Coordinates of C-alpha atoms in Angstrom, one line a residue:
Q379 CA 3.6 -115.4 -64.4
V380 CA 0.7 -114.0 -65.8
Q381 CA 0.6 -110.0 -67.9
L382 CA -3.3 -109.1 -69.1
V383 CA -3.7 -106.6 -71.9
E384 CA -6.5 -104.5 -71.8
S385 CA -8.0 -103.1 -75.2
G386 CA -10.8 -102.0 -76.7
G387 CA -10.7 -98.4 -75.2
G388 CA -10.9 -95.4 -77.6
L389 CA -12.6 -91.8 -78.4
V390 CA -16.2 -92.1 -78.1
Q391 CA -19.0 -89.5 -77.8
T392 CA -21.9 -89.2 -74.7
G393 CA -24.4 -91.2 -75.3
E394 CA -22.7 -93.9 -77.0
S395 CA -20.6 -97.8 -75.5
R396 CA -17.9 -99.4 -75.3
R397 CA -16.4 -102.8 -74.8
L398 CA -13.2 -103.9 -72.4
S399 CA -12.0 -107.0 -73.2
C400 CA -8.8 -108.4 -71.1
A401 CA -6.9 -110.7 -72.7
A402 CA -3.7 -113.2 -70.7
S403 CA -1.9 -114.9 -71.4
G404 CA -0.5 -117.4 -69.5
S405 CA -1.9 -119.5 -67.5
I406 CA -5.3 -118.2 -65.4
A407 CA -6.1 -121.2 -64.2
G408 CA -7.0 -120.7 -60.1
V409 CA -8.6 -117.1 -60.3
N410 CA -10.1 -116.0 -57.9
F411 CA -11.0 -112.0 -58.6
V412 CA -11.0 -110.0 -62.0
G413 CA -11.5 -106.1 -62.3
W414 CA -11.8 -103.1 -63.5
F415 CA -10.3 -100.1 -62.6
R416 CA -9.9 -96.0 -63.7
Q417 CA -7.0 -93.4 -63.3
V418 CA -7.9 -89.9 -63.7
P419 CA -4.9 -87.8 -63.8
G420 CA -4.1 -86.2 -60.5
K421 CA -6.3 -89.5 -58.7
Q422 CA -6.3 -92.8 -57.3
R423 CA -7.2 -95.6 -58.7
H424 CA -10.5 -96.5 -58.4
L425 CA -12.2 -100.1 -58.7
V426 CA -15.1 -100.1 -61.2
A427 CA -16.4 -103.2 -61.4
S428 CA -15.7 -106.9 -60.8
I429 CA -16.8 -110.1 -60.6
V430 CA -15.6 -113.5 -58.5
K431 CA -16.3 -117.3 -58.5
F432 CA -19.0 -117.6 -58.6
N433 CA -20.6 -114.8 -61.3
T434 CA -20.8 -112.6 -58.0
T435 CA -20.4 -109.0 -59.6
Y436 CA -19.7 -105.4 -58.1
Y437 CA -20.2 -102.7 -59.1
A438 CA -19.1 -98.5 -58.5
D439 CA -22.2 -96.5 -57.9
S440 CA -21.2 -94.1 -60.5
V441 CA -22.1 -97.2 -63.6
K442 CA -24.5 -99.1 -62.0
G443 CA -27.1 -99.9 -64.5
R444 CA -24.9 -98.9 -66.9
F445 CA -21.7 -100.5 -67.4
T446 CA -21.7 -104.7 -67.3
I447 CA -18.8 -106.8 -66.8
S448 CA -18.8 -110.7 -67.4
R449 CA -16.5 -113.2 -67.4
D450 CA -14.8 -115.2 -70.7
G451 CA -14.1 -118.6 -69.8
A452 CA -11.2 -118.7 -72.4
K453 CA -8.1 -115.6 -72.3
N454 CA -10.5 -112.7 -72.3
M455 CA -11.5 -113.3 -68.5
A456 CA -13.7 -110.3 -68.8
A457 CA -15.3 -107.7 -70.6
L458 CA -16.5 -104.4 -69.5
Q459 CA -19.3 -103.2 -71.3
M460 CA -20.4 -99.5 -71.0
D461 CA -23.6 -98.2 -72.1
S462 CA -24.3 -94.4 -71.5
L463 CA -21.1 -93.5 -71.6
R464 CA -21.0 -90.3 -69.1
P465 CA -17.5 -87.5 -69.8
E466 CA -16.8 -88.7 -66.5
D467 CA -16.3 -91.5 -67.6
S468 CA -13.4 -91.0 -68.7
G469 CA -10.6 -92.6 -68.4
V470 CA -7.4 -94.9 -68.2
Y471 CA -8.9 -98.2 -67.4
Y472 CA -7.0 -101.5 -66.1
C473 CA -7.7 -104.3 -66.1
M474 CA -6.6 -106.8 -62.9
A475 CA -7.2 -110.3 -61.4
N476 CA -6.0 -112.3 -58.9
I477 CA -4.7 -115.5 -59.9
R478 CA -3.0 -118.3 -57.6
G479 CA -3.2 -115.3 -55.0
S480 CA -1.2 -113.2 -56.8
T481 CA -2.2 -109.7 -58.7
Y482 CA -1.9 -109.3 -61.8
W483 CA -2.0 -105.8 -63.2
G484 CA -2.4 -104.8 -66.9
Q485 CA -0.8 -101.3 -68.9
G486 CA -4.4 -99.4 -69.0
T487 CA -6.4 -98.3 -72.1
Q488 CA -7.8 -95.0 -72.3
V489 CA -11.1 -94.1 -72.8
T490 CA -12.2 -90.1 -73.7
V491 CA -16.0 -89.6 -73.2
S492 CA -16.9 -86.3 -75.4
S493 CA -19.8 -84.4 -74.6

């Protein structure tokens, strides 16, 4: 069994930067996919950025050019660097990973961007 824990959230102001990390317990050998999702009240969780094998990345249109996802070879599986933050970036950010065919979710970390 794998457990994921996000960290790095907090209250920031418009234009500032924040870096989120996703730490894993248990074996993470055989990772196929790591993604960062965002959820706001009353809405579904949506994919913000992801990285798969061979470091292929994806970004939602709303964060292109501002966010960067990168893989970490240790227990921190993936980091999300968020630059030029805007209030609309606010939400609970979740790390998700597909490992050996199973999907795991972290508990989320809150990011609030004030104007």
